[in-house]
Amino acid sequence: MQTIEQLGDVKDRSLADQGRSKIEWAASFMPVLAQIKERFAKEKPLAGVRIGACLHVTTETANLVLALQAGGAQVELCASNPLSTQDDVAAALSEHFAIPTHAIKGEDNATYYKHIESVVATKPHMTMDDGCDLVTTIYTKHNHLLKDMIGGCEETTTGVIRLHAMEKDGVLPFPVIAVNDALTKHMFDNRYGTGQSTIDGLVRATNVLIAGHTVVVVGYGWCGRGVASRAKGLGATVVVTEIDPLKALEAAMDGFLVMPIAEAAKIGDIFITVTGNYHVIAGEHFEAMKDGAIVCNSGHFNDELDLDALEKLTVSKTKPRTFVDAHKMKNGKTVRVLAEGRLINLSAAEGHPPSVMDMSFANQAMAAGYLAQNYKTLEKKVYPVPAFIDEEVAKLKLAAMKIAIDTPTAEQVKYMASWSEGT
Ligand SMILES: NC(=O)c1ccc[n+]([C@@H]2O[C@H](COP(=O)([O-])OP(=O)(O)OC[C@H]3O[C@@H](n4cnc5c(N)ncnc54)[C@H](O)[C@@H]3O)[C@@H](O)[C@H]2O)c1
């Protein structure tokens, strides 16, 4: 009989057939990853490699781990966020695809880390993280595993920031490829993926009309640009808050109102944080909000919102809908926080649509293959995804979308390489 370690820890195995059907549906929108999977099945670039994956357990992630498995890897999966797991997908991976999966939607923090430990217990050679929790757990608690490890891949902005901090402190334990930094990842996933799925999560959680409301977007990076443009498209008045003068200027010239959060707090109906920073909405901002304001986060960690400060201001709390906590504050006003401040798109909706994750996970799969082949030449540093991978992903995606582009003529190539042609 197989143990929990071999099968994984999921909520309900009877959901496995439903999960498989959803995984197949997502696969039909992931043609680039499908081609990589086919190539992996022939070439087996990951033969014998144990991969510990700490990712959002979604239909798209399922297709990624199946591609890695086709490449010869043995993959063990846990969640990278307590609320982002799709329980039917976790069940399908464990039951139908021999991927032991340790993830239950709504798990508490202790279970979240217990699941990470289950993945660590398989002694991975390679990590695949979304937020860097696996690397930091191995580095801080399981140093003895490092001698057999070859490297890792990181999916998101916040994870890459943490890895750079480890490298700066001289404690990065192995080479890591920053998948987030591939252009075919963040220009599309962070912008169009987060843009659409954040609004999707907000609407599913609340059924609120966006048109006619003032939406405050905190942070105008790749995710913020996407969220702001989608909210505008649905008819909101959009306010952007920033700390970076260039991004603030860009937001202003893109047609958004830009002001400090202390001002925005007073006029917003809906607040969405996407900064990757700490307590960007603080106690005094909650206090200043209009009665009934809705607040959610789509950045990696829920500490973008100072929920402890809000708790201290709260006199009573109700749960009018599954993902809504209505906090009645001492000042008599109520603010509604969605999904306990966890990533709203993955908590209340399904995360990014598969056609955008097709590119992100094509980068992940190819980066893992590259790492397995080249780790001996790499140092304990954060590396960008090699440019040839980015270019290949873009070409494959264009081909899948049946979009043709021009090729420069010989004359144009010569012209662009020369300095002598002037006015
Ligand atoms: N929800 C998702 O599915 C999803 C997808 C991709 C990335 N992410 C996460 O979203 C976050 C943002 O990612 P990104 O790629 O947009 O990063 P980014 O670095 O491109 O943008 C972050 C922006 O926030 C701004 N900022 C920082 N502190 C601020 C503050 N106090 N007030 C206002 N603005 C502030 C920065 O100046 C920057 O412009 C990260 O945590 C990332 O991991 C989430």
PDB file of N, CA and C in Angstrom, residues 239-278:
ATOM      1  N   VAL A 239      -7.237  55.129 -10.130  1.00  0.00           N
ATOM      2  CA  VAL A 239      -6.203  55.904  -9.435  1.00  0.00           C
ATOM      3  C   VAL A 239      -5.013  54.982  -9.218  1.00  0.00           C
ATOM      4  N   VAL A 240      -3.813  55.492  -9.500  1.00  0.00           N
ATOM      5  CA  VAL A 240      -2.602  54.698  -9.266  1.00  0.00           C
ATOM      6  C   VAL A 240      -1.799  55.348  -8.155  1.00  0.00           C
ATOM      7  N   THR A 241      -1.244  54.524  -7.258  1.00  0.00           N
ATOM      8  CA  THR A 241      -0.289  55.052  -6.279  1.00  0.00           C
ATOM      9  C   THR A 241       1.043  54.361  -6.521  1.00  0.00           C
ATOM     10  N   GLU A 242       2.123  55.063  -6.350  1.00  0.00           N
ATOM     11  CA  GLU A 242       3.468  54.539  -6.637  1.00  0.00           C
ATOM     12  C   GLU A 242       4.505  55.153  -5.702  1.00  0.00           C
ATOM     13  N   ILE A 243       5.689  54.526  -5.653  1.00  0.00           N
ATOM     14  CA  ILE A 243       6.826  55.138  -4.961  1.00  0.00           C
ATOM     15  C   ILE A 243       7.962  55.420  -5.942  1.00  0.00           C
ATOM     16  N   ASP A 244       7.831  54.931  -7.172  1.00  0.00           N
ATOM     17  CA  ASP A 244       8.883  55.089  -8.178  1.00  0.00           C
ATOM     18  C   ASP A 244       8.457  56.211  -9.137  1.00  0.00           C
ATOM     19  N   PRO A 245       9.263  57.293  -9.215  1.00  0.00           N
ATOM     20  CA  PRO A 245       8.841  58.437 -10.045  1.00  0.00           C
ATOM     21  C   PRO A 245       8.612  58.072 -11.507  1.00  0.00           C
ATOM     22  N   LEU A 246       9.419  57.149 -12.054  1.00  0.00           N
ATOM     23  CA  LEU A 246       9.242  56.779 -13.468  1.00  0.00           C
ATOM     24  C   LEU A 246       7.912  56.075 -13.704  1.00  0.00           C
ATOM     25  N   LYS A 247       7.608  55.149 -12.804  1.00  0.00           N
ATOM     26  CA  LYS A 247       6.351  54.404 -12.949  1.00  0.00           C
ATOM     27  C   LYS A 247       5.157  55.345 -12.746  1.00  0.00           C
ATOM     28  N   ALA A 248       5.314  56.278 -11.792  1.00  0.00           N
ATOM     29  CA  ALA A 248       4.231  57.237 -11.524  1.00  0.00           C
ATOM     30  C   ALA A 248       3.981  58.102 -12.756  1.00  0.00           C
ATOM     31  N   LEU A 249       5.081  58.521 -13.399  1.00  0.00           N
ATOM     32  CA  LEU A 249       4.981  59.348 -14.607  1.00  0.00           C
ATOM     33  C   LEU A 249       4.313  58.558 -15.735  1.00  0.00           C
ATOM     34  N   GLU A 250       4.726  57.307 -15.858  1.00  0.00           N
ATOM     35  CA  GLU A 250       4.138  56.444 -16.894  1.00  0.00           C
ATOM     36  C   GLU A 250       2.627  56.302 -16.668  1.00  0.00           C
ATOM     37  N   ALA A 251       2.253  56.085 -15.398  1.00  0.00           N
ATOM     38  CA  ALA A 251       0.825  55.929 -15.091  1.00  0.00           C
ATOM     39  C   ALA A 251       0.061  57.215 -15.443  1.00  0.00           C
ATOM     40  N   ALA A 252       0.672  58.362 -15.102  1.00  0.00           N
ATOM     41  CA  ALA A 252       0.011  59.641 -15.397  1.00  0.00           C
ATOM     42  C   ALA A 252      -0.172  59.797 -16.901  1.00  0.00           C
ATOM     43  N   MET A 253       0.868  59.440 -17.687  1.00  0.00           N
ATOM     44  CA  MET A 253       0.779  59.605 -19.150  1.00  0.00           C
ATOM     45  C   MET A 253      -0.079  58.515 -19.787  1.00  0.00           C
ATOM     46  N   ASP A 254      -0.284  57.422 -19.088  1.00  0.00           N
ATOM     47  CA  ASP A 254      -1.229  56.410 -19.574  1.00  0.00           C
ATOM     48  C   ASP A 254      -2.670  56.834 -19.277  1.00  0.00           C
ATOM     49  N   GLY A 255      -2.824  57.977 -18.609  1.00  0.00           N
ATOM     50  CA  GLY A 255      -4.166  58.530 -18.420  1.00  0.00           C
ATOM     51  C   GLY A 255      -4.788  58.248 -17.063  1.00  0.00           C
ATOM     52  N   PHE A 256      -3.979  57.817 -16.084  1.00  0.00           N
ATOM     53  CA  PHE A 256      -4.533  57.525 -14.761  1.00  0.00           C
ATOM     54  C   PHE A 256      -4.280  58.677 -13.803  1.00  0.00           C
ATOM     55  N   LEU A 257      -5.122  58.792 -12.790  1.00  0.00           N
ATOM     56  CA  LEU A 257      -4.884  59.757 -11.728  1.00  0.00           C
ATOM     57  C   LEU A 257      -3.801  59.177 -10.836  1.00  0.00           C
ATOM     58  N   VAL A 258      -2.828  59.983 -10.444  1.00  0.00           N
ATOM     59  CA  VAL A 258      -1.744  59.483  -9.583  1.00  0.00           C
ATOM     60  C   VAL A 258      -1.705  60.346  -8.332  1.00  0.00           C
ATOM     61  N   MET A 259      -1.673  59.696  -7.188  1.00  0.00           N
ATOM     62  CA  MET A 259      -1.642  60.437  -5.912  1.00  0.00           C
ATOM     63  C   MET A 259      -1.129  59.520  -4.813  1.00  0.00           C
ATOM     64  N   PRO A 260      -0.753  60.072  -3.648  1.00  0.00           N
ATOM     65  CA  PRO A 260      -0.306  59.216  -2.545  1.00  0.00           C
ATOM     66  C   PRO A 260      -1.457  58.368  -2.006  1.00  0.00           C
ATOM     67  N   ILE A 261      -1.123  57.228  -1.411  1.00  0.00           N
ATOM     68  CA  ILE A 261      -2.152  56.323  -0.892  1.00  0.00           C
ATOM     69  C   ILE A 261      -3.016  57.016   0.180  1.00  0.00           C
ATOM     70  N   ALA A 262      -2.416  57.946   0.926  1.00  0.00           N
ATOM     71  CA  ALA A 262      -3.197  58.627   1.974  1.00  0.00           C
ATOM     72  C   ALA A 262      -4.368  59.398   1.356  1.00  0.00           C
ATOM     73  N   GLU A 263      -4.163  59.937   0.141  1.00  0.00           N
ATOM     74  CA  GLU A 263      -5.253  60.650  -0.564  1.00  0.00           C
ATOM     75  C   GLU A 263      -6.197  59.657  -1.218  1.00  0.00           C
ATOM     76  N   ALA A 264      -5.585  58.653  -1.872  1.00  0.00           N
ATOM     77  CA  ALA A 264      -6.396  57.668  -2.600  1.00  0.00           C
ATOM     78  C   ALA A 264      -7.316  56.903  -1.651  1.00  0.00           C
ATOM     79  N   ALA A 265      -6.823  56.672  -0.427  1.00  0.00           N
ATOM     80  CA  ALA A 265      -7.614  55.902   0.548  1.00  0.00           C
ATOM     81  C   ALA A 265      -8.991  56.526   0.760  1.00  0.00           C
ATOM     82  N   LYS A 266      -9.056  57.869   0.678  1.00  0.00           N
ATOM     83  CA  LYS A 266     -10.326  58.556   0.978  1.00  0.00           C
ATOM     84  C   LYS A 266     -11.337  58.438  -0.154  1.00  0.00           C
ATOM     85  N   ILE A 267     -10.848  58.203  -1.398  1.00  0.00           N
ATOM     86  CA  ILE A 267     -11.788  58.278  -2.532  1.00  0.00           C
ATOM     87  C   ILE A 267     -12.053  56.935  -3.216  1.00  0.00           C
ATOM     88  N   GLY A 268     -11.276  55.907  -2.884  1.00  0.00           N
ATOM     89  CA  GLY A 268     -11.440  54.629  -3.592  1.00  0.00           C
ATOM     90  C   GLY A 268     -12.663  53.851  -3.145  1.00  0.00           C
ATOM     91  N   ASP A 269     -13.267  53.132  -4.111  1.00  0.00           N
ATOM     92  CA  ASP A 269     -14.319  52.161  -3.762  1.00  0.00           C
ATOM     93  C   ASP A 269     -13.707  50.767  -3.673  1.00  0.00           C
ATOM     94  N   ILE A 270     -12.704  50.521  -4.527  1.00  0.00           N
ATOM     95  CA  ILE A 270     -12.071  49.208  -4.600  1.00  0.00           C
ATOM     96  C   ILE A 270     -10.559  49.435  -4.609  1.00  0.00           C
ATOM     97  N   PHE A 271      -9.838  48.681  -3.791  1.00  0.00           N
ATOM     98  CA  PHE A 271      -8.376  48.810  -3.709  1.00  0.00           C
ATOM     99  C   PHE A 271      -7.739  47.487  -4.112  1.00  0.00           C
ATOM    100  N   ILE A 272      -6.715  47.566  -4.970  1.00  0.00           N
ATOM    101  CA  ILE A 272      -6.010  46.343  -5.391  1.00  0.00           C
ATOM    102  C   ILE A 272      -4.508  46.610  -5.234  1.00  0.00           C
ATOM    103  N   THR A 273      -3.837  45.813  -4.410  1.00  0.00           N
ATOM    104  CA  THR A 273      -2.391  45.996  -4.227  1.00  0.00           C
ATOM    105  C   THR A 273      -1.632  44.993  -5.088  1.00  0.00           C
ATOM    106  N   VAL A 274      -0.594  45.479  -5.757  1.00  0.00           N
ATOM    107  CA  VAL A 274       0.260  44.615  -6.602  1.00  0.00           C
ATOM    108  C   VAL A 274       1.697  45.151  -6.573  1.00  0.00           C
ATOM    109  N   THR A 275       2.264  45.214  -5.374  1.00  0.00           N
ATOM    110  CA  THR A 275       3.583  45.834  -5.241  1.00  0.00           C
ATOM    111  C   THR A 275       4.696  44.846  -4.908  1.00  0.00           C
ATOM    112  N   GLY A 276       4.378  43.736  -4.254  1.00  0.00           N
ATOM    113  CA  GLY A 276       5.424  42.871  -3.712  1.00  0.00           C
ATOM    114  C   GLY A 276       6.073  43.509  -2.492  1.00  0.00           C
ATOM    115  N   ASN A 277       5.481  44.576  -1.961  1.00  0.00           N
ATOM    116  CA  ASN A 277       6.067  45.281  -0.810  1.00  0.00           C
ATOM    117  C   ASN A 277       5.185  45.079   0.428  1.00  0.00           C
ATOM    118  N   TYR A 278       5.675  45.606   1.541  1.00  0.00           N
ATOM    119  CA  TYR A 278       5.119  45.318   2.865  1.00  0.00           C
ATOM    120  C   TYR A 278       4.198  46.445   3.338  1.00  0.00           C
TER     121      TYR A 278
END
